[in-house]
Coordinates of C-alpha atoms in Angstrom, one line a residue:
M16 CA 18.3 6.5 -13.4
R17 CA 18.6 4.1 -10.1
S18 CA 18.2 5.4 -6.6
P19 CA 22.2 6.3 -5.5
I20 CA 20.7 5.0 -2.1
L21 CA 19.7 2.3 -4.6
R22 CA 23.1 1.7 -5.7
V23 CA 25.0 1.6 -2.3
A24 CA 22.1 -0.6 -0.3
P25 CA 24.3 -4.1 -1.3
L26 CA 27.8 -2.9 0.0
A27 CA 26.3 -0.9 3.3
L28 CA 24.8 -4.0 3.9
L29 CA 28.4 -6.6 4.0
T30 CA 30.8 -2.7 5.7
S31 CA 28.1 -2.7 7.8
L32 CA 28.3 -6.4 9.1
S33 CA 32.5 -6.3 8.5
F34 CA 32.0 -3.1 10.9
A35 CA 30.2 -4.5 13.2
Q36 CA 32.2 -7.3 13.3
S37 CA 35.3 -5.2 14.3
E38 CA 33.6 -2.5 16.6
G39 CA 30.9 -4.6 18.5
G40 CA 27.9 -3.8 19.0
S41 CA 25.0 -4.7 20.9
A42 CA 25.8 -8.0 22.9
E43 CA 22.1 -9.6 21.0
G44 CA 22.0 -12.0 18.5
H45 CA 24.9 -13.8 16.9
D46 CA 28.2 -13.2 17.7
D47 CA 29.3 -15.4 14.7
L48 CA 28.6 -13.5 11.8
W49 CA 28.1 -16.5 9.6
K50 CA 25.9 -18.1 12.3
A51 CA 23.8 -14.4 12.1
I52 CA 24.0 -15.9 7.9
E53 CA 23.3 -19.5 8.3
S54 CA 20.0 -18.1 10.7
G55 CA 18.2 -16.1 8.5
R56 CA 14.6 -16.9 6.8
T57 CA 14.9 -17.3 3.4
W58 CA 10.7 -17.1 1.5
I59 CA 9.2 -18.6 -1.9
D60 CA 5.9 -15.8 -2.3
L61 CA 3.9 -17.7 -5.0
R62 CA 0.5 -15.7 -6.1
H63 CA -1.2 -16.0 -9.0
R64 CA -4.8 -13.1 -10.2
Y65 CA -7.1 -13.5 -12.9
E66 CA -8.5 -10.1 -14.0
F67 CA -11.6 -9.6 -15.7
A68 CA -12.5 -5.5 -16.4
D69 CA -15.3 -4.4 -18.1
I70 CA -15.4 -0.8 -18.7
D71 CA -17.5 1.3 -21.5
G72 CA -16.6 2.8 -24.4
F73 CA -13.7 0.3 -25.0
A74 CA -15.3 -2.9 -28.0
N75 CA -12.5 -5.3 -25.8
D76 CA -12.9 -6.0 -22.0
A77 CA -9.5 -7.0 -19.7
D78 CA -8.6 -10.4 -19.4
A79 CA -5.0 -10.6 -17.2
S80 CA -4.2 -13.7 -15.7
T81 CA -0.5 -12.7 -14.3
L82 CA 1.6 -14.7 -11.9
R83 CA 4.2 -12.9 -8.7
T84 CA 6.7 -14.7 -7.6
A85 CA 8.8 -13.2 -4.8
L86 CA 12.3 -14.6 -3.3
G87 CA 13.4 -12.9 -0.3
Y88 CA 16.7 -13.9 2.3
E89 CA 16.8 -12.1 5.9
T90 CA 20.0 -12.8 7.9
G91 CA 19.7 -13.1 11.6
R92 CA 21.2 -10.8 14.2
Y93 CA 25.0 -9.6 14.7
K94 CA 25.0 -7.8 17.0
G95 CA 22.5 -5.5 16.4
F96 CA 22.5 -5.8 12.6
R97 CA 20.4 -7.3 9.9
G98 CA 20.1 -7.5 5.9
L99 CA 17.1 -8.2 3.9
L100 CA 17.0 -8.5 0.0
E101 CA 14.1 -9.6 -1.8
F102 CA 13.5 -10.3 -5.1
E103 CA 10.5 -10.3 -7.7
A104 CA 9.5 -10.9 -10.7
I105 CA 5.6 -10.6 -12.5
S106 CA 5.1 -13.5 -16.0
I107 CA 1.8 -12.9 -18.1
I108 CA 0.4 -16.4 -17.8
G109 CA -1.2 -16.2 -21.9
D110 CA -2.5 -14.1 -23.8
N111 CA -1.8 -10.3 -23.7
N112 CA -5.4 -10.0 -23.5
F113 CA -5.1 -6.3 -21.3
N114 CA -3.7 -3.0 -21.4
S115 CA -0.4 -4.0 -18.8
T116 CA -0.2 -0.3 -19.1
T117 CA 3.4 -1.0 -20.9
N118 CA 2.6 -3.6 -23.1
G119 CA 0.9 -1.0 -25.9
V120 CA -2.2 -3.1 -25.5
T121 CA -4.6 0.2 -25.0
D122 CA -7.4 -1.0 -27.3
H123 CA -8.0 -2.9 -23.7
P124 CA -9.3 -1.3 -20.0
V125 CA -5.5 -0.8 -16.9
V126 CA -4.7 -4.3 -15.6
A127 CA -1.6 -2.0 -14.3
D128 CA 0.1 -5.5 -13.7
P129 CA 3.2 -5.1 -16.3
E130 CA 5.9 -7.9 -17.0
G131 CA 9.1 -7.8 -15.5
S132 CA 12.2 -8.5 -13.3
E133 CA 13.4 -6.6 -10.2
I134 CA 15.1 -5.5 -6.8
N135 CA 11.6 -4.6 -4.6
Q136 CA 13.8 -4.6 -1.3
V137 CA 17.2 -4.5 -0.5
Y138 CA 18.9 -2.8 2.5
V139 CA 20.5 -3.0 6.3
A140 CA 19.2 -2.6 8.9
Y141 CA 20.5 -1.9 13.1
D142 CA 18.5 -2.6 16.1
G143 CA 21.5 -1.8 19.3
F144 CA 19.0 0.9 19.8
E145 CA 16.6 0.1 22.7
G146 CA 13.6 0.4 21.4
V147 CA 14.7 1.5 17.6
D148 CA 14.9 0.2 14.1
V149 CA 16.9 1.9 11.5
R150 CA 17.1 1.0 7.5
L151 CA 18.4 1.8 4.7
G152 CA 18.3 1.3 0.9
R153 CA 14.9 -0.1 -0.7
Q154 CA 12.1 -1.5 1.1
E155 CA 8.7 -0.9 1.7
I156 CA 6.8 1.7 4.4
S157 CA 3.5 0.9 5.5
L158 CA 2.0 3.8 7.6
D159 CA -1.4 3.8 9.7
N160 CA -4.4 2.9 7.0
D161 CA -2.2 2.7 4.0
R162 CA -4.0 6.2 2.9
F163 CA -1.0 7.6 2.1
I164 CA 1.6 6.1 2.2
G165 CA 2.0 2.0 1.2
A166 CA 3.8 -1.1 -0.4
V167 CA 0.3 -1.1 -2.6
P168 CA 0.5 -4.8 -2.0
W169 CA -2.7 -5.8 -4.0
R170 CA -1.1 -5.8 -7.1
Q171 CA 1.2 -7.9 -8.5
N172 CA 4.4 -5.6 -9.0
H173 CA 4.9 -3.9 -4.8
Q174 CA 5.6 -0.5 -4.3
S175 CA 9.0 0.6 -2.4
F176 CA 11.0 3.3 -1.3
D177 CA 14.8 4.2 -1.7
G178 CA 16.1 5.7 1.1
L179 CA 16.6 6.3 5.1
R180 CA 13.3 5.0 7.8
V181 CA 13.9 5.5 12.1
I182 CA 11.3 3.7 13.6
A183 CA 11.5 4.7 18.1
K184 CA 8.8 2.8 19.6
D185 CA 8.5 4.4 22.9
V186 CA 9.9 7.5 23.0
G187 CA 8.4 8.5 25.9
G188 CA 5.1 6.9 25.1
V189 CA 5.2 8.0 22.0
K190 CA 6.3 5.4 18.9
I191 CA 8.2 7.9 15.8
D192 CA 8.4 6.7 12.4
Y193 CA 10.6 9.5 10.2
S194 CA 11.7 8.3 6.5
A195 CA 13.5 10.3 4.3
V196 CA 13.1 9.1 0.5
S197 CA 14.9 10.1 -2.4
N198 CA 13.2 7.6 -4.7
V199 CA 9.4 5.3 -4.9
N200 CA 9.7 2.6 -7.1
R201 CA 6.1 2.9 -8.3
I202 CA 4.0 -0.5 -9.1
F203 CA 4.2 -0.1 -13.0
G204 CA 8.0 -1.5 -12.5
D205 CA 11.3 -0.6 -14.0
R206 CA 10.7 -1.5 -18.4
S207 CA 8.4 1.8 -16.9
A208 CA 9.1 5.4 -17.8
R209 CA 6.3 5.8 -14.7
G210 CA 8.6 3.6 -12.8
N211 CA 10.9 4.9 -11.0
E212 CA 9.8 8.4 -9.4
L213 CA 13.4 10.5 -8.1
L214 CA 12.3 13.0 -5.2
N215 CA 12.6 15.2 -1.6
G216 CA 10.0 13.2 -0.2
H217 CA 9.9 13.6 4.0
F218 CA 7.5 10.4 6.1
A219 CA 6.7 11.8 10.0
N220 CA 4.3 9.6 11.5
V221 CA 4.3 10.0 15.1
S222 CA 1.6 8.1 17.8
T223 CA 0.3 7.9 21.2
D224 CA -2.0 6.6 23.3
L225 CA -4.5 8.6 24.8
G226 CA -6.7 6.3 27.2
S227 CA -10.3 6.1 27.4
V228 CA -9.7 7.7 23.5
G229 CA -8.1 5.9 21.6
R230 CA -4.5 6.1 20.0
G231 CA -4.0 9.5 18.2
T232 CA -1.2 10.0 15.7
V233 CA -0.3 13.3 14.0
Y234 CA 1.6 12.9 10.7
G235 CA 3.6 15.7 8.3
Y236 CA 4.2 14.6 4.7
L237 CA 6.5 16.8 2.4
V238 CA 7.1 15.2 -1.2
D239 CA 10.0 17.8 -4.0
F240 CA 9.7 15.0 -6.9
N241 CA 12.0 15.9 -9.6
D242 CA 9.8 15.2 -12.6
T243 CA 6.0 14.9 -11.5
Q244 CA 5.8 18.7 -10.4
V245 CA 2.8 18.8 -9.6
L246 CA 2.2 16.3 -6.8
S247 CA 4.7 17.9 -4.4
T248 CA 2.8 18.8 -1.3
N249 CA 3.0 19.6 1.9
T250 CA 0.3 17.4 4.1
F251 CA -0.2 17.4 7.6
G252 CA -2.8 16.4 9.4
A253 CA -5.0 14.0 12.3
R254 CA -5.7 10.9 13.4
V255 CA -8.0 9.1 16.3
V256 CA -8.7 5.6 16.0
G257 CA -11.0 4.2 19.3
K258 CA -13.0 1.6 20.7
H259 CA -15.4 1.6 23.7
D260 CA -17.8 -0.8 25.3
V261 CA -21.9 -1.1 24.5
G262 CA -23.7 -2.7 26.6
S263 CA -22.3 -6.8 25.1
G264 CA -20.1 -5.0 21.8
K265 CA -18.0 -2.7 21.1
V266 CA -18.8 0.2 18.8
G267 CA -15.4 1.7 16.9
Y268 CA -14.7 4.6 15.2
V269 CA -12.3 6.7 12.8
V270 CA -11.5 10.7 13.4
E271 CA -8.8 11.9 10.3
A272 CA -8.8 15.5 9.4
A273 CA -5.2 16.7 7.3
Q274 CA -4.6 19.9 4.8
Q275 CA -2.6 19.2 2.1
T276 CA -0.7 22.5 0.4
D277 CA 1.9 23.3 -2.9
A278 CA 4.8 22.5 -2.7
F279 CA 8.9 22.7 -4.1
S280 CA 7.9 23.7 -7.1
N281 CA 4.8 23.2 -8.2
P282 CA 3.0 25.2 -10.5
V283 CA 0.5 24.7 -9.4
D284 CA -1.9 26.5 -6.0
V285 CA -2.8 23.3 -4.4
D286 CA -5.2 24.5 -0.8
A287 CA -7.2 20.7 -0.5
D288 CA -8.8 19.0 2.8
Y289 CA -9.4 15.4 4.2
L290 CA -12.2 13.8 5.9
H291 CA -12.4 10.5 7.1
L292 CA -14.9 9.6 9.5
E293 CA -16.1 6.2 10.1
L294 CA -17.8 3.6 13.0
N295 CA -17.8 0.2 13.2
G296 CA -18.7 -2.2 15.4
S297 CA -20.5 -5.9 15.8
I298 CA -23.9 -6.9 15.6
E299 CA -24.5 -10.5 15.6
K300 CA -22.0 -11.9 13.5
F301 CA -21.3 -9.3 11.6
N302 CA -19.3 -6.7 11.5
V303 CA -20.3 -3.2 10.1
R304 CA -18.8 0.6 9.2
I305 CA -20.8 3.3 8.2
A306 CA -18.0 5.8 6.8
S307 CA -17.9 9.2 4.7
E308 CA -14.3 10.5 2.9
T309 CA -13.6 13.3 1.7
L310 CA -10.8 14.0 -1.1
G311 CA -11.0 18.1 -1.8
G312 CA -11.5 19.7 -5.1
S313 CA -11.8 23.3 -5.9
G314 CA -12.7 21.9 -9.5
D315 CA -9.8 23.6 -11.1
V316 CA -7.8 22.0 -12.5
G317 CA -4.8 20.4 -10.8
D318 CA -6.2 21.8 -7.1
K319 CA -7.1 18.5 -5.3
F320 CA -6.0 16.5 -2.6
S321 CA -3.6 13.5 -3.9
T322 CA -2.2 10.6 -2.8
P323 CA 0.8 9.2 -4.7
F324 CA 1.4 7.5 -2.5
A325 CA -1.6 5.3 -1.1
T326 CA -2.7 1.1 -1.7
L327 CA -5.1 3.2 -4.1
H328 CA -7.0 0.0 -3.9
A329 CA -8.1 -0.5 -0.8
F330 CA -10.1 2.6 -1.3
N331 CA -12.7 4.6 -3.2
G332 CA -13.9 0.7 -4.5
F333 CA -12.2 -1.3 -6.6
A334 CA -13.5 -0.9 -9.3
D335 CA -10.5 1.9 -9.3
V336 CA -12.2 4.5 -11.1
F337 CA -11.2 6.6 -8.4
L338 CA -7.2 6.0 -8.8
N339 CA -6.8 9.8 -8.8
T340 CA -8.6 12.3 -7.3
P341 CA -11.2 14.1 -10.3
D342 CA -11.0 18.2 -10.2
G343 CA -14.5 18.4 -7.9
G344 CA -13.1 15.9 -5.6
L345 CA -14.0 12.8 -4.4
V346 CA -16.5 11.9 -1.6
D347 CA -17.4 8.6 -0.8
Q348 CA -20.1 7.4 1.5
F349 CA -20.4 3.8 2.0
V350 CA -21.0 0.8 4.6
T351 CA -19.0 -2.3 4.8
V352 CA -20.6 -5.7 6.8
S353 CA -18.5 -8.8 6.7
R354 CA -18.6 -11.5 8.2
P355 CA -16.0 -14.6 9.3
I356 CA -17.6 -18.1 8.6
A357 CA -16.2 -20.9 9.8
V358 CA -16.3 -24.4 7.9
G359 CA -14.7 -27.7 9.0
G360 CA -11.7 -28.5 8.0
L361 CA -9.9 -24.9 7.0
P362 CA -7.4 -24.3 9.0
G363 CA -9.1 -20.9 10.3
P364 CA -12.3 -18.8 9.2
I365 CA -13.8 -17.3 6.2
K366 CA -14.0 -13.8 5.5
L367 CA -17.2 -12.6 3.8
R368 CA -17.4 -8.9 2.6
A369 CA -20.1 -6.6 1.0
S370 CA -19.8 -3.3 0.3
Y371 CA -22.2 -0.2 -1.4
H372 CA -20.3 2.6 -2.4
V373 CA -22.4 6.2 -3.3
F374 CA -20.2 9.0 -4.6
T375 CA -20.3 12.5 -5.4
S376 CA -18.1 14.9 -6.0
D377 CA -17.0 17.8 -3.8
A378 CA -17.4 21.1 -5.6
G379 CA -19.7 21.2 -8.1
S380 CA -22.8 18.7 -7.1
L381 CA -22.4 15.8 -9.1
D382 CA -23.2 12.8 -8.5
Y383 CA -20.8 10.2 -10.2
G384 CA -22.2 7.0 -9.5
T385 CA -22.7 4.1 -7.2
E386 CA -20.9 0.7 -7.4
L387 CA -21.4 -2.2 -5.1
D388 CA -18.1 -5.2 -4.1
L389 CA -18.0 -8.4 -3.0
D390 CA -15.0 -10.5 -1.3
A391 CA -14.2 -13.7 -0.2
V392 CA -10.6 -15.0 1.6
I393 CA -10.9 -19.5 1.8
P394 CA -7.9 -20.2 3.6
L395 CA -7.1 -23.6 2.1
T396 CA -4.1 -24.4 4.3
D397 CA -2.5 -22.6 6.6
R398 CA 0.9 -21.2 3.7
A399 CA -2.1 -21.2 1.0
K400 CA -5.9 -18.9 -0.1
L401 CA -7.6 -18.4 -2.7
G402 CA -9.0 -15.2 -3.0
L403 CA -12.6 -13.6 -5.9
R404 CA -13.9 -10.2 -5.5
Y405 CA -15.9 -8.2 -7.9
A406 CA -17.2 -5.1 -8.5
D407 CA -19.5 -3.5 -10.1
F408 CA -19.4 0.7 -10.4
D409 CA -22.3 1.8 -12.3
A410 CA -21.6 5.8 -13.7
D411 CA -23.4 8.7 -13.9
D412 CA -22.6 12.0 -14.2
A413 CA -19.0 12.3 -16.8
F414 CA -17.8 9.2 -15.4
A415 CA -18.0 5.0 -17.7
D416 CA -19.6 2.1 -16.2
T417 CA -16.8 -0.7 -14.7
T418 CA -17.3 -4.1 -14.2
R419 CA -14.3 -6.0 -12.4
F420 CA -13.8 -9.6 -11.9
M421 CA -10.8 -10.5 -9.7
A422 CA -10.0 -14.5 -8.1
W423 CA -7.1 -15.2 -7.1
L424 CA -4.3 -17.9 -5.2
H425 CA -1.3 -16.8 -2.8
V426 CA 0.6 -20.0 -1.4
R427 CA 3.8 -19.9 0.4
V428 CA 6.4 -22.1 -0.1
L429 CA 8.7 -21.5 1.9

């Protein structure tokens, strides 16, 4: 079922621009509607990715070769108004030797990049009020580090939301980001029964400068799913990110804690905590992160901390073993070392990264396993980059050994 907000968004785009023409508005931007349309920006974005997956328990490995094509256009500003429209299409190159979640190939591991095409974003925006940006329609939303709300840009079909978003950049030194959403357009695409999920969601994220302490954020995410009611929860948390001079370098830190409870028609009693502690800094030319992240779980079915809107691939290892929190919770203790290497003839440095994770349960004293991740991003031109990624998960209790290799070429044509 299509969200009502998505259905009215194209009409809202046209009527709002017409309204601005007849009623006036901000003096900024173009005074002529057609000049605003002609001065808009257009983009064509191509990303081909090959992903291999070898998971114990499957007789066959996954070999997924897919291409994401995104075509977008954003108008220039007309008296504070602008509109954006973006299509995306995911094509399978070669054979269906993987479970895309919609192709029925269940004897291969999942690589969640199903074939299909859809509107990824379509919204009208107004920024005629000083320091305030209002957007109505289908849009990508990313908050903080994407741990709770993100666009999932790693997957070929990006995640977007249908709703109203208001961003007030400076209200007495405070940034306020609020969204009311009625539908989430998941990475599985329109062909999947899980591709669109109706909900009543409210995302509130408020941040401010804490001086020498760093940047502080408090948030509340209230979600009522129409169908997947076990994910209906209220989540409240706080996050502080800071950095201080230590000798000739800098040491940064992240402290974040959140509480999640069941809400609305959720049939499960949920009372789970989230905690992220991190130190980061530079040693010679190496950047180092040492962190521990805990998603709470009691061991009872469903009583666990869930993050259904997160950019999940960015967290808890690139092998994608922990896309869903186990009932016993998840403790991820990891160290990441990265280094940029300048190479003559390239427009920027090659970015190298290695991570090592130790995964255990929050309840029950289970050792889930360990994982090694390796990552390289090579800029070929100002508009093209090549990426390589390797993940090796060595299972202990309750999970399967998993190896993934990924290679991609990303080109911005316009």
